[in-house]
Tab-separated table of C-alpha atoms in Angstrom:
chain	number	residue	atom	x	y	z
S	163	MET	CA	-5.722	11.434	-42.957
S	164	PHE	CA	-8.094	13.498	-40.792
S	165	LYS	CA	-6.990	16.837	-42.227
S	166	GLY	CA	-9.895	19.169	-42.708
S	167	LEU	CA	-12.156	17.294	-40.298
S	168	GLY	CA	-11.559	19.670	-37.410
S	169	ASN	CA	-11.753	17.989	-34.013
S	170	LEU	CA	-12.914	14.648	-35.413
S	171	GLY	CA	-9.306	13.462	-35.626
S	172	ASP	CA	-8.907	14.182	-31.921
S	173	MET	CA	-12.177	12.392	-31.236
S	174	ALA	CA	-10.927	9.242	-32.987
S	175	GLY	CA	-7.775	9.329	-30.865
S	176	MET	CA	-9.804	9.809	-27.710
S	177	MET	CA	-12.082	6.911	-28.618
S	178	LYS	CA	-9.068	4.688	-29.200
S	179	LYS	CA	-7.603	5.665	-25.817
S	180	ALA	CA	-10.949	5.043	-24.123
S	181	LYS	CA	-11.169	1.585	-25.660
S	182	GLU	CA	-7.596	0.796	-24.574
S	183	MET	CA	-8.363	1.985	-21.054
S	184	GLN	CA	-11.524	-0.134	-20.967
S	185	GLN	CA	-9.490	-3.233	-21.839
S	186	GLN	CA	-6.818	-2.351	-19.285
S	187	MET	CA	-9.509	-1.892	-16.632
S	188	ALA	CA	-11.007	-5.304	-17.456
S	189	ASP	CA	-7.555	-6.883	-17.222
S	190	LEU	CA	-6.903	-5.111	-13.920
S	191	GLN	CA	-10.224	-6.306	-12.480
S	192	GLU	CA	-9.199	-9.907	-13.180
S	193	LYS	CA	-5.712	-9.419	-11.724
S	194	MET	CA	-7.098	-7.833	-8.569
S	195	ASP	CA	-8.890	-11.055	-7.655
S	196	ASP	CA	-5.463	-12.654	-7.212
S	197	MET	CA	-3.634	-9.715	-5.613
S	198	THR	CA	-3.511	-9.866	-1.829
S	199	VAL	CA	-2.367	-7.674	1.036
S	200	VAL	CA	-1.742	-8.548	4.680
S	201	GLY	CA	-2.849	-6.321	7.528
S	202	GLU	CA	-1.301	-6.757	10.967
S	203	SER	CA	-1.880	-5.731	14.544
S	204	GLY	CA	-0.269	-6.462	17.879
S	205	ALA	CA	3.214	-6.471	16.330
S	206	GLY	CA	2.195	-9.258	13.977
S	207	LEU	CA	0.310	-11.392	16.505
S	208	VAL	CA	-2.822	-11.056	14.350
S	209	LYS	CA	-2.665	-11.020	10.555
S	210	ALA	CA	-5.560	-10.569	8.139
S	211	THR	CA	-5.148	-11.357	4.449
S	212	SER	CA	-7.431	-9.677	1.936
S	213	THR	CA	-7.749	-9.455	-1.821
S	214	VAL	CA	-7.125	-6.011	-3.258
S	215	LYS	CA	-10.871	-5.883	-3.842
S	216	GLY	CA	-11.280	-6.047	-0.051
S	217	GLN	CA	-12.484	-9.613	0.463
S	218	LEU	CA	-11.027	-11.162	3.623
S	219	THR	CA	-9.408	-14.484	2.704
S	220	ALA	CA	-7.454	-15.509	5.805
S	221	LEU	CA	-6.972	-14.684	9.458
S	222	GLU	CA	-3.950	-15.814	11.475
S	223	ILE	CA	-3.900	-15.493	15.241
S	224	ASP	CA	-0.848	-16.309	17.326
S	225	PRO	CA	-2.031	-18.697	20.075
S	226	SER	CA	-0.025	-16.808	22.683
S	227	ILE	CA	-2.688	-14.086	22.828
S	228	PHE	CA	-5.488	-16.396	23.944
S	229	ASN	CA	-6.053	-15.475	27.543
S	230	PRO	CA	-9.667	-15.651	28.736
S	231	ASP	CA	-9.143	-12.519	30.813
S	232	GLU	CA	-8.142	-10.517	27.735
S	233	LYS	CA	-10.957	-11.421	25.363
S	234	GLU	CA	-11.598	-7.768	24.469
S	235	VAL	CA	-7.925	-7.242	23.636
S	236	VAL	CA	-7.983	-10.180	21.209
S	237	GLU	CA	-11.169	-8.875	19.591
S	238	ASP	CA	-9.619	-5.423	19.214
S	239	LEU	CA	-6.477	-6.910	17.658
S	240	ILE	CA	-8.565	-8.880	15.169
S	241	LEU	CA	-10.554	-5.822	14.166
S	242	ALA	CA	-7.394	-3.736	13.860
S	243	ALA	CA	-5.761	-6.322	11.597
S	244	ILE	CA	-8.839	-6.470	9.367
S	245	LYS	CA	-9.022	-2.682	9.147
S	246	ASP	CA	-5.311	-2.564	8.298
S	247	ALA	CA	-5.833	-5.117	5.521
S	248	GLN	CA	-8.786	-3.145	4.155
S	249	THR	CA	-6.767	0.075	4.151
S	250	LYS	CA	-3.865	-1.606	2.379
S	251	ALA	CA	-6.258	-3.169	-0.142
S	252	SER	CA	-7.759	0.219	-0.950
S	253	GLU	CA	-4.326	1.827	-1.289
S	254	ARG	CA	-3.113	-0.982	-3.552
S	255	ALA	CA	-6.238	-0.738	-5.704
S	256	GLN	CA	-5.705	3.006	-6.106
S	257	SER	CA	-2.058	2.437	-6.985
S	258	GLU	CA	-2.980	-0.137	-9.619
S	259	MET	CA	-5.631	2.206	-11.028
S	260	ALA	CA	-3.135	5.055	-11.210
S	261	GLN	CA	-0.891	2.915	-13.382
S	262	VAL	CA	-3.766	2.252	-15.791
S	263	THR	CA	-4.994	5.842	-15.951
S	264	GLU	CA	-1.548	7.445	-16.083
S	265	GLY	CA	-1.223	9.702	-19.062
S	266	LEU	CA	-4.945	9.696	-19.902
S	267	GLY	CA	-5.581	13.103	-18.401
S	268	LEU	CA	-7.836	11.805	-15.617
S	269	PRO	CA	-7.765	13.578	-12.258
S	270	ALA	CA	-5.136	12.407	-9.779
S	271	ASP	CA	-7.877	11.589	-7.262
S	272	PHE	CA	-9.791	9.331	-9.685
S	273	LYS	CA	-11.399	6.584	-7.596
S	274	MET	CA	-11.855	2.914	-8.398
S	275	PRO	CA	-15.384	2.099	-9.582
S	276	PHE	CA	-15.834	-0.635	-6.938
């Protein structure tokens, strides 16, 4: 069908792939609002839940760690759990993106646009 048109046939194929990827990215963006990860610290005494987009949605703290003399420890555990959740969210987002971009010839270190 595209014989004699040189690279235009390849261009049509590339445009089709780009459009497919655009739709897959839009679908992934919607799914990522519902995907969650849980970060932990203190052997699970503090748990932070985040969407894959990185929005903190929940924080669980085991009451056994509430000791007025160890306020700084509790604060550190909370921060560590949140950071763990953020790291896991970023890793999950990259993993999901890799599935979408697989086979499209994009670099392996392609980053999410958000």
